[in-house]
Amino acid sequence: MRVVIVGGGFAGVACAKRLANESGVRVDLIDRAGYHQFQPLLYQVATAELTSEDIRFDLCRLFRDSPNVTVRKAVVAAVDPQARTVTLDDGQVLAADHLVLAAGAQPNFFNTPGAAEHAFPLYSVDDAQAVRGRILTILEDVKQRPELVEQGALNFVIVGGGPTGVETAGALGELIHDVLPHAYRGLPLDRAQVILVDAGPALLTAFSAQAGGYAATQLRKRGVELRQNTSVKQIDPDQVTLSDGEVIKTRLVVWGGGEKAAAVAATGGLPTGHGGRVTVGGDLTVPGFPHVYALGDVANIPSGDEPALPQLGSVAQQSGRWAADNILAEARGKTPHPFHYRDKGIMAMIGRKAAIAEVGAHRHEIHGDFAFAAWLGVHMQLLDSIGAQLKAYAAWAQEFYLRPDHRSAELLEPSRVDSPRIDWDQKG
Ligand SMILES: Cc1cc2nc3c(=O)[nH]c(=O)nc-3n(C[C@H](O)[C@H](O)[C@H](O)COP(=O)(O)OP(=O)(O)OC[C@H]3O[C@@H](n4cnc5c(N)ncnc54)[C@H](O)[C@@H]3O)c2cc1C
C-alpha cells in the first residue's frame, strides 16, 4: 500500500510517524522545504530570540530509522483526487492508494493594495529570517544615518490582533525597550514605536473579552501602541495608510492579518470552503473522493456543532495521527472512525511572564506566570513530538526568563542574516 503525504508540518509528520515501520506500507512524504518548520516559535526567530536552526528540523533525519518512509524535497504543483496522484513541479507524477493533503496555510492579504509586495508575512522560517534581517538592517542604517528616524525608520507596524500579531508585537516591544538599549547604545530608541493595527474592537478574539483586555494592557506596558477598529488600506515601500486616513511612515510591516489554505488546495477540483480550505467529513476524508484525506491547516475539520476546528498545532497533529489510523483500518478492511479532537485549550504569549491560557473542558482562564509556564510546557511537548532535541528550547526559556535584557551577540549580528539593502529614497 502506498501513501503519499503532501506537507511535512505537524499533520504530515504525525501521519508519517504513525505509518513508519508498518509492514506493507510505503510512505512518500513530500515537502517543499525539506524540513519541518516549527511555526509557534517563528516570532522568536523574527525578534532575535532564537536562530532559524533552532526551529527547523530536517525531515530526512527525522525519518532516518524508518526505511518505509521516503522524504522528497519537492513542490507539489497539483493533485488529482480522482486518480489519487500528485504532480510535482518538475512534471513527475506520483500515484497513491491513499493521498494525504497536509500542505498547511499561506498568508491571506485580502487584496490589500501593496501588502503582497511590501509586507513581511510570518509563516515560514525564511519569513522569520527576513523580518529579523529587516530589523537589523534598519538599526544598522539608523546607526550610520540618524536622520532616517525622521522618515519613520524606527516605526514598526504589525497587522492583526490575533495570536501572531499580539505575540510578535509583544516580543518586538521587549526587544526594543529591554534589549536594544544595551546592544545598540546611542540609537534614539526612545523614538521607536511598535504599532499594532487591527480591524476589530478586541484583541485575541478566540479568547474571552477579559483575556483580550489583559493582552491590550500587557502590550501597552511593553510600549506597543494599539490602533483598533482600524484596517490597513494600503501598504507602500515607505508607509502604511490606515482606514481612518492616518499615514504611518515605516520600513517594516509584519503581516499577521490572516491566512488561507496552501495553494495546492485549489487544484484538482477539491471541494473548498471558508479560507479556501478543503472540506472534509468526520473521518477526515474528502467527500466524493474515497482514500483522500485533508488534515491540519489545509482543511476545514468539523467537530461536534463546530463547522471547523481552529488552525492549531494540536489539531494538525491529532488529525495526522487519526488519519494514519484510519488508513491502516481501511487497509484491514475496517471502517474509518470519525475524528475526535482532544481539546487541551488555547494559549498565547504576550511577553516574559505575560501569557494567557484557557485550559480544560470548561476553558478555565489563567494569566501571567502560570499561563507562561503552561505555554512553555505545551510547546515543549509539541517540539518533543516532532523529535526535536529540547536543549536549545530549554536554554532559550531559561535565558528569556532570567536575563530579559540579554541576547547572544550572534542573534543581533546583521552579517549573519542575508538581508537586502533598503532603498531609503524609494517612496510610495
Ligand atoms: C506565527 C505562527 C504562530 C503559531 N503559534 C501557534 C501556537 O502557539 N500554538 C499552536 O497550537 N499553533 C500555532 N500556530 C498554528 C500552527 O503552527 C499550525 O496550525 C500548524 O503548523 C498546522 O500544521 P499543518 O501540518 O497543517 O501545516 P504546516 O505546519 O503549515 O505544514 C505544511 C507544510 O506543507 C509544506 N507545503 C505547502 N505547500 C506545499 C506544496 N505545494 N508542495 C510541497 N510541500 C508543501 C510546507 O513547506 C509545510 O512544511 C501558529 C502559526 C503561525 C503561523
Coordinates of C-alpha atoms and ligand atoms in Angstrom, one line a residue:
M1 CA 0.0 0.0 0.0
R2 CA 1.4 3.4 -1.0
V3 CA 0.6 6.5 1.0
V4 CA 1.6 9.9 -0.4
I5 CA 1.6 12.8 2.1
V6 CA 1.9 16.4 0.9
G7 CA 3.5 18.6 3.6
G8 CA 5.9 17.9 6.5
G9 CA 4.3 20.2 9.1
F10 CA 2.6 18.9 12.3
A11 CA -0.1 17.0 10.4
G12 CA 2.1 15.4 7.8
V13 CA 4.9 14.4 10.2
A14 CA 2.4 12.9 12.7
C15 CA 0.7 10.9 10.0
A16 CA 4.1 9.6 8.6
K17 CA 5.3 8.8 12.1
R18 CA 2.3 6.7 12.8
L19 CA 2.8 4.8 9.5
A20 CA 6.5 4.5 9.9
N21 CA 7.8 0.9 10.1
E22 CA 4.3 -0.5 9.4
S23 CA 4.8 -3.6 7.3
G24 CA 3.3 -3.5 3.8
V25 CA 3.1 0.3 3.9
R26 CA 5.3 2.7 1.7
V27 CA 5.1 6.3 2.5
D28 CA 6.3 9.3 0.4
L29 CA 6.5 12.4 2.4
I30 CA 6.8 15.4 0.1
D31 CA 7.7 18.9 1.4
R32 CA 8.8 21.9 -0.5
A33 CA 11.3 23.0 2.2
G34 CA 12.6 19.5 3.1
Y35 CA 12.4 20.4 6.8
H36 CA 9.7 20.7 9.4
Q37 CA 9.2 24.4 10.4
F38 CA 8.0 24.8 13.9
Q39 CA 5.7 27.7 13.4
P40 CA 4.8 28.5 17.0
L41 CA 8.3 29.8 17.6
L42 CA 8.6 31.8 14.3
Y43 CA 8.3 35.1 16.0
Q44 CA 11.1 34.3 18.4
V45 CA 13.3 33.9 15.3
A46 CA 11.9 37.1 13.8
T47 CA 12.7 39.1 17.0
A48 CA 16.2 37.6 17.5
E49 CA 15.4 35.3 20.4
L50 CA 16.2 32.1 18.6
T51 CA 18.1 31.1 15.4
S52 CA 16.5 29.6 12.4
E53 CA 18.3 26.3 13.1
D54 CA 16.6 26.1 16.5
I55 CA 13.2 25.7 14.8
R56 CA 13.8 23.8 11.6
F57 CA 14.1 20.0 11.7
D58 CA 15.4 18.1 8.7
L59 CA 12.7 15.6 7.6
C60 CA 15.3 13.0 6.3
R61 CA 16.9 13.0 9.7
L62 CA 13.5 12.7 11.4
F63 CA 12.7 9.5 9.4
R64 CA 16.3 8.1 9.1
D65 CA 15.2 5.0 11.1
S66 CA 12.1 4.4 9.1
P67 CA 13.0 2.7 5.8
N68 CA 9.5 2.6 4.6
V69 CA 9.3 6.5 4.6
T70 CA 10.9 8.3 1.7
V71 CA 11.3 12.0 2.2
R72 CA 11.2 14.1 -1.0
K73 CA 12.1 17.7 -1.1
A74 CA 9.8 18.9 -3.9
V75 CA 6.9 21.2 -4.6
V76 CA 3.5 19.6 -5.4
A77 CA 2.1 21.6 -8.2
A78 CA -1.3 19.9 -8.4
V79 CA -3.3 17.0 -7.0
D80 CA -5.8 14.8 -8.8
P81 CA -8.1 13.4 -6.1
Q82 CA -10.0 11.2 -8.6
A83 CA -6.9 9.4 -9.8
R84 CA -5.1 9.9 -6.4
T85 CA -2.0 11.3 -7.9
V86 CA 0.2 14.3 -7.3
T87 CA 2.2 16.2 -9.9
L88 CA 5.5 17.7 -8.8
D89 CA 6.6 21.0 -10.3
D90 CA 9.2 19.1 -12.4
G91 CA 6.3 17.2 -14.0
Q92 CA 6.9 13.9 -12.2
V93 CA 3.6 12.1 -11.2
L94 CA 3.3 10.0 -8.1
A95 CA 0.4 7.7 -7.6
A96 CA -1.0 6.6 -4.2
D97 CA -3.5 4.2 -2.7
H98 CA -4.1 6.8 0.0
L99 CA -3.5 10.5 -0.6
V100 CA -3.0 12.8 2.4
L101 CA -3.0 16.6 1.9
A102 CA -1.3 18.3 4.8
A103 CA 0.1 21.4 3.0
G104 CA -0.9 23.9 5.7
A105 CA -1.6 27.6 5.1
Q106 CA -0.3 30.7 3.5
P107 CA -0.9 34.4 4.3
N108 CA -4.1 35.9 3.2
F109 CA -3.6 39.6 2.3
F110 CA -7.3 40.1 1.5
N111 CA -6.4 42.0 -1.7
T112 CA -4.9 44.9 0.4
P113 CA -3.1 47.0 -2.1
G114 CA 0.7 46.7 -1.7
A115 CA 0.5 44.0 1.0
A116 CA 1.8 41.1 -1.1
E117 CA 4.7 43.3 -2.3
H118 CA 5.8 45.2 0.8
A119 CA 4.5 43.4 3.9
F120 CA 6.5 40.7 5.7
P121 CA 4.4 37.7 6.5
L122 CA 5.3 35.2 9.2
Y123 CA 4.5 31.7 8.1
S124 CA 7.9 30.1 7.4
V125 CA 11.5 30.1 8.7
D126 CA 12.5 32.2 5.7
D127 CA 9.8 34.7 6.5
A128 CA 11.0 34.9 10.1
Q129 CA 14.6 35.3 9.0
A130 CA 13.5 38.1 6.6
V131 CA 11.9 40.0 9.5
R132 CA 14.9 39.7 11.7
G133 CA 17.2 40.8 8.8
R134 CA 15.0 43.8 8.1
I135 CA 15.0 44.9 11.8
L136 CA 18.8 44.6 12.0
T137 CA 19.3 46.4 8.6
I138 CA 17.2 49.2 9.8
L139 CA 19.1 49.5 13.1
E140 CA 22.5 49.5 11.3
D141 CA 21.3 52.1 8.8
V142 CA 20.0 54.4 11.6
K143 CA 23.3 54.0 13.4
Q144 CA 25.0 55.4 10.3
R145 CA 22.3 58.0 9.4
P146 CA 20.3 59.0 12.5
E147 CA 18.3 61.4 10.3
L148 CA 16.4 58.3 9.0
V149 CA 14.4 58.4 12.1
E150 CA 12.5 61.4 10.6
Q151 CA 11.5 59.0 7.8
G152 CA 9.9 56.7 10.3
A153 CA 12.8 54.2 10.3
L154 CA 12.1 53.2 13.9
N155 CA 8.3 52.7 13.4
F156 CA 7.4 49.1 13.2
V157 CA 3.8 48.2 12.2
I158 CA 2.2 44.9 13.0
V159 CA -1.1 44.0 11.2
G160 CA -3.6 41.7 13.0
G161 CA -4.7 41.4 16.6
G162 CA -4.7 37.5 16.7
P163 CA -2.0 35.4 18.3
T164 CA 0.6 36.0 15.6
G165 CA 0.2 39.8 15.7
V166 CA -0.1 40.0 19.5
E167 CA 2.9 37.7 20.2
T168 CA 5.1 39.5 17.6
A169 CA 4.2 43.0 18.9
G170 CA 4.9 42.0 22.5
A171 CA 8.3 40.4 21.6
L172 CA 9.2 43.4 19.4
G173 CA 8.3 45.8 22.3
E174 CA 10.6 43.8 24.6
L175 CA 13.4 43.7 22.1
I176 CA 13.3 47.5 21.6
H177 CA 12.9 48.6 25.2
D178 CA 14.7 45.9 27.1
V179 CA 17.4 44.5 24.8
L180 CA 18.5 47.0 22.2
P181 CA 19.4 49.8 24.6
H182 CA 22.3 47.6 25.7
A183 CA 23.2 46.2 22.2
Y184 CA 22.8 49.5 20.3
R185 CA 24.0 52.2 22.6
G186 CA 23.4 55.7 21.2
L187 CA 20.5 54.9 19.0
P188 CA 17.4 57.1 19.6
L189 CA 15.3 54.1 20.7
D190 CA 13.1 56.4 22.8
R191 CA 11.7 57.4 19.4
A192 CA 10.9 53.8 18.3
Q193 CA 7.3 52.8 18.0
V194 CA 5.6 49.5 17.7
I195 CA 2.1 49.9 16.4
L196 CA -0.4 47.1 16.2
V197 CA -3.3 47.6 13.8
D198 CA -6.5 45.6 14.0
A199 CA -9.8 45.9 12.2
G200 CA -11.8 44.7 15.2
P201 CA -12.5 46.2 18.6
A202 CA -10.8 43.5 20.6
L203 CA -7.6 41.5 20.6
L204 CA -7.3 37.7 20.6
T205 CA -11.0 37.1 19.8
A206 CA -10.6 33.3 20.2
F207 CA -10.2 34.0 23.9
S208 CA -12.6 35.8 26.3
A209 CA -13.1 39.5 26.3
Q210 CA -11.2 39.7 29.6
A211 CA -8.2 38.0 28.0
G212 CA -8.3 40.5 25.2
G213 CA -8.2 43.3 27.7
Y214 CA -5.3 41.7 29.5
A215 CA -3.4 41.4 26.2
A216 CA -4.0 45.1 25.5
T217 CA -2.7 46.1 28.9
Q218 CA 0.4 43.9 28.6
L219 CA 1.2 45.2 25.2
R220 CA 0.8 48.8 26.3
K221 CA 3.2 48.1 29.2
R222 CA 5.7 47.0 26.5
G223 CA 5.3 50.3 24.7
V224 CA 3.1 48.9 21.9
E225 CA 0.5 51.4 20.5
L226 CA -2.8 50.0 19.5
R227 CA -4.9 51.1 16.6
Q228 CA -8.2 49.1 17.0
N229 CA -11.3 49.3 14.8
T230 CA -8.9 50.3 12.1
S231 CA -7.9 48.4 9.0
V232 CA -4.9 48.8 6.7
K233 CA -5.9 50.4 3.4
Q234 CA -2.6 50.4 1.6
I235 CA 1.0 49.5 2.1
D236 CA 3.8 51.3 0.2
P237 CA 7.5 50.8 0.5
D238 CA 7.9 53.6 3.0
Q239 CA 4.4 53.9 4.6
V240 CA 1.1 52.4 5.6
T241 CA -2.2 54.1 5.1
L242 CA -5.0 53.2 7.6
S243 CA -8.7 53.3 7.1
D244 CA -9.1 56.4 9.2
G245 CA -6.7 58.3 6.9
E246 CA -3.7 58.1 9.2
V247 CA -0.4 57.5 7.3
I248 CA 2.4 55.9 9.3
K249 CA 6.0 56.1 7.9
T250 CA 7.6 52.7 8.2
R251 CA 10.0 50.3 6.6
L252 CA 8.7 47.2 8.3
V253 CA 5.1 46.0 8.2
V254 CA 4.7 42.5 9.7
W255 CA 1.6 40.8 8.4
G256 CA -0.4 38.6 10.8
G257 CA -3.7 39.7 9.3
G258 CA -5.0 36.3 8.3
E259 CA -4.3 33.1 6.5
K260 CA -5.8 30.8 3.8
A261 CA -5.2 27.3 2.6
A262 CA -2.0 26.4 0.8
A263 CA -2.2 26.9 -3.0
V264 CA -2.4 23.2 -3.7
A265 CA -5.9 23.1 -2.1
A266 CA -7.3 25.0 -5.1
T267 CA -6.2 22.3 -7.6
G268 CA -7.9 19.1 -8.8
G269 CA -11.5 20.3 -8.1
L270 CA -11.3 19.6 -4.4
P271 CA -14.3 20.9 -2.5
T272 CA -13.3 24.0 -0.5
G273 CA -15.0 26.3 2.0
H274 CA -14.0 29.1 4.4
G275 CA -10.4 30.2 3.9
G276 CA -10.1 28.1 0.7
R277 CA -9.7 25.1 3.0
V278 CA -10.6 21.6 1.8
T279 CA -13.9 20.3 3.1
V280 CA -13.6 17.0 4.9
G281 CA -16.1 14.7 6.5
G282 CA -16.0 13.4 10.1
D283 CA -13.4 10.7 9.2
L284 CA -11.1 13.3 7.6
T285 CA -11.6 12.1 4.1
V286 CA -12.8 14.5 1.3
P287 CA -16.4 13.8 0.4
G288 CA -16.7 12.1 -3.0
F289 CA -13.0 11.1 -3.0
P290 CA -12.5 7.9 -1.0
H291 CA -9.0 7.4 0.4
V292 CA -8.2 11.1 0.0
Y293 CA -7.5 12.9 3.3
A294 CA -7.0 16.5 4.2
L295 CA -5.6 17.5 7.6
G296 CA -4.5 20.4 9.7
D297 CA -4.5 24.0 8.4
V298 CA -5.3 23.0 4.8
A299 CA -8.7 21.5 5.9
N300 CA -12.0 22.6 7.5
I301 CA -12.3 19.8 10.0
P302 CA -15.8 19.6 11.6
S303 CA -16.1 18.8 15.3
G304 CA -19.5 18.4 17.0
D305 CA -21.5 21.5 16.3
E306 CA -18.5 23.4 15.1
P307 CA -18.2 23.7 11.3
A308 CA -14.4 23.8 11.6
L309 CA -11.7 23.4 14.3
P310 CA -9.2 26.2 14.6
Q311 CA -5.8 26.3 12.9
L312 CA -3.7 24.9 15.7
G313 CA -0.7 22.7 16.0
S314 CA -2.6 20.3 18.3
V315 CA -5.4 19.9 15.7
A316 CA -2.9 19.3 12.9
Q317 CA -1.0 16.8 14.9
Q318 CA -4.0 14.8 16.2
S319 CA -5.6 14.8 12.8
G320 CA -2.4 13.4 11.3
R321 CA -2.3 10.5 13.7
W322 CA -6.0 9.9 13.3
A323 CA -5.8 9.8 9.5
A324 CA -2.9 7.3 9.7
D325 CA -5.0 5.1 12.0
N326 CA -7.9 5.3 9.6
I327 CA -5.7 4.4 6.6
L328 CA -4.4 1.4 8.5
A329 CA -8.1 0.5 9.4
E330 CA -9.1 0.8 5.8
A331 CA -6.2 -1.4 4.7
R332 CA -7.5 -4.1 7.1
G333 CA -11.0 -3.8 5.6
K334 CA -12.4 -1.9 8.6
T335 CA -14.4 1.3 8.6
P336 CA -12.5 4.5 9.4
H337 CA -13.6 6.2 12.6
P338 CA -14.8 9.8 12.9
F339 CA -12.1 12.1 14.2
H340 CA -12.4 13.0 17.9
Y341 CA -10.3 16.1 18.9
R342 CA -9.0 16.2 22.4
D343 CA -9.1 19.9 23.2
K344 CA -6.3 20.9 25.5
G345 CA -7.1 24.6 25.4
I346 CA -5.6 27.6 23.7
M347 CA -2.8 29.9 24.7
A348 CA -0.8 32.9 23.7
M349 CA 2.3 34.6 25.0
I350 CA 2.5 38.4 25.1
G351 CA 5.9 38.6 26.6
R352 CA 8.0 37.5 29.6
K353 CA 5.8 36.3 32.4
A354 CA 2.7 37.5 30.5
A355 CA 0.7 34.8 28.8
I356 CA -2.9 33.8 28.6
A357 CA -4.2 30.2 28.7
E358 CA -7.6 28.8 28.5
V359 CA -7.4 25.2 29.7
G360 CA -9.6 22.2 30.3
A361 CA -13.1 21.4 29.1
H362 CA -14.6 24.5 30.8
R363 CA -11.9 26.7 29.4
H364 CA -10.6 27.8 32.7
E365 CA -8.6 31.0 32.1
I366 CA -5.3 31.8 33.6
H367 CA -3.0 34.8 33.0
G368 CA 0.6 35.7 34.0
D369 CA 3.3 33.4 35.4
F370 CA 1.2 30.2 35.4
A371 CA 0.0 30.7 31.9
F372 CA 3.6 31.4 30.9
A373 CA 4.7 28.1 32.4
A374 CA 1.8 26.3 30.7
W375 CA 2.8 27.9 27.4
L376 CA 6.4 26.7 27.8
G377 CA 5.2 23.2 28.7
V378 CA 2.8 22.8 25.8
H379 CA 5.4 24.0 23.3
M380 CA 8.0 21.6 24.8
Q381 CA 5.5 18.8 24.2
L382 CA 4.9 19.8 20.6
L383 CA 8.6 20.0 20.0
D384 CA 9.2 16.7 21.6
S385 CA 6.5 15.1 19.4
I386 CA 8.3 16.1 16.2
G387 CA 11.5 14.6 17.5
A388 CA 13.3 17.8 18.3
Q389 CA 16.2 18.0 20.8
L390 CA 14.9 20.2 23.6
K391 CA 18.3 21.6 24.6
A392 CA 18.0 24.8 22.6
Y393 CA 14.5 25.4 23.7
A394 CA 15.3 24.9 27.4
A395 CA 18.3 27.2 27.1
W396 CA 16.1 29.8 25.4
A397 CA 13.4 29.6 28.0
Q398 CA 15.8 29.9 30.9
E399 CA 17.6 32.9 29.4
F400 CA 14.4 34.5 28.4
Y401 CA 13.1 34.2 31.9
L402 CA 16.2 35.0 33.9
R403 CA 18.0 37.5 31.6
P404 CA 15.3 39.5 29.8
D405 CA 17.7 42.2 28.7
H406 CA 20.3 39.9 27.1
R407 CA 20.6 38.3 23.7
S408 CA 23.6 36.5 22.3
A409 CA 25.7 38.7 20.0
E410 CA 25.2 36.2 17.2
L411 CA 21.4 36.8 17.1
L412 CA 22.0 40.6 16.8
E413 CA 24.8 40.3 14.2
P414 CA 23.5 41.8 10.9
S415 CA 26.1 40.0 8.9
R416 CA 24.6 36.6 9.9
V417 CA 21.4 37.5 8.1
D418 CA 21.4 37.9 4.4
S419 CA 19.0 40.8 4.1
P420 CA 18.6 43.1 1.1
R421 CA 19.7 46.7 1.5
I422 CA 16.9 49.2 2.0
D423 CA 16.5 51.9 -0.7
W424 CA 15.6 54.8 1.6
D425 CA 14.9 57.0 -1.4
Q426 CA 12.1 54.7 -2.6
K427 CA 8.7 56.4 -1.9
G428 CA 5.2 55.2 -2.2
Ligands
LIG1 C1 3.3 32.6 13.5 C2 2.5 31.4 14.0 C3 2.4 31.1 15.3 C4 1.7 30.0 15.7 N1 1.6 29.7 17.0 C5 0.9 28.6 17.4 C6 0.9 28.2 18.8 O1 1.5 28.8 19.7 N2 0.2 27.0 19.1 C7 -0.4 26.3 18.2 O2 -1.0 25.2 18.5 N3 -0.4 26.6 16.9 C8 0.2 27.8 16.5 N4 0.2 28.1 15.2 C9 -0.5 27.3 14.2 C10 0.2 26.0 13.9 O3 1.6 26.3 13.6 C11 -0.5 25.4 12.7 O4 -1.8 25.2 13.0 C12 0.2 24.2 12.2 O5 1.5 24.4 11.8 C13 -0.5 23.5 11.1 O6 0.1 22.3 10.8 P1 0.0 21.7 9.3 O7 0.8 20.4 9.3 O8 -1.4 21.7 8.9 O9 0.7 22.8 8.3 P2 2.1 23.4 8.4 O10 2.8 23.3 9.7 O11 2.0 24.8 7.8 O12 3.0 22.5 7.3 C14 2.6 22.5 6.0 C15 3.9 22.0 5.2 O13 3.5 21.8 3.9 C16 4.5 22.2 3.0 N5 3.9 22.6 1.7 C17 3.0 23.5 1.5 N6 2.6 23.5 0.2 C18 3.4 22.6 -0.4 C19 3.5 22.1 -1.7 N7 2.7 22.6 -2.7 N8 4.3 21.1 -2.0 C20 5.1 20.6 -1.0 N9 5.0 21.0 0.3 C21 4.2 22.0 0.6 C22 5.1 23.4 3.7 O14 6.5 23.5 3.4 C23 5.0 23.0 5.2 O15 6.2 22.4 5.7 C24 1.0 29.2 14.7 C25 1.1 29.5 13.4 C26 1.8 30.6 13.0 C27 1.9 31.0 11.5

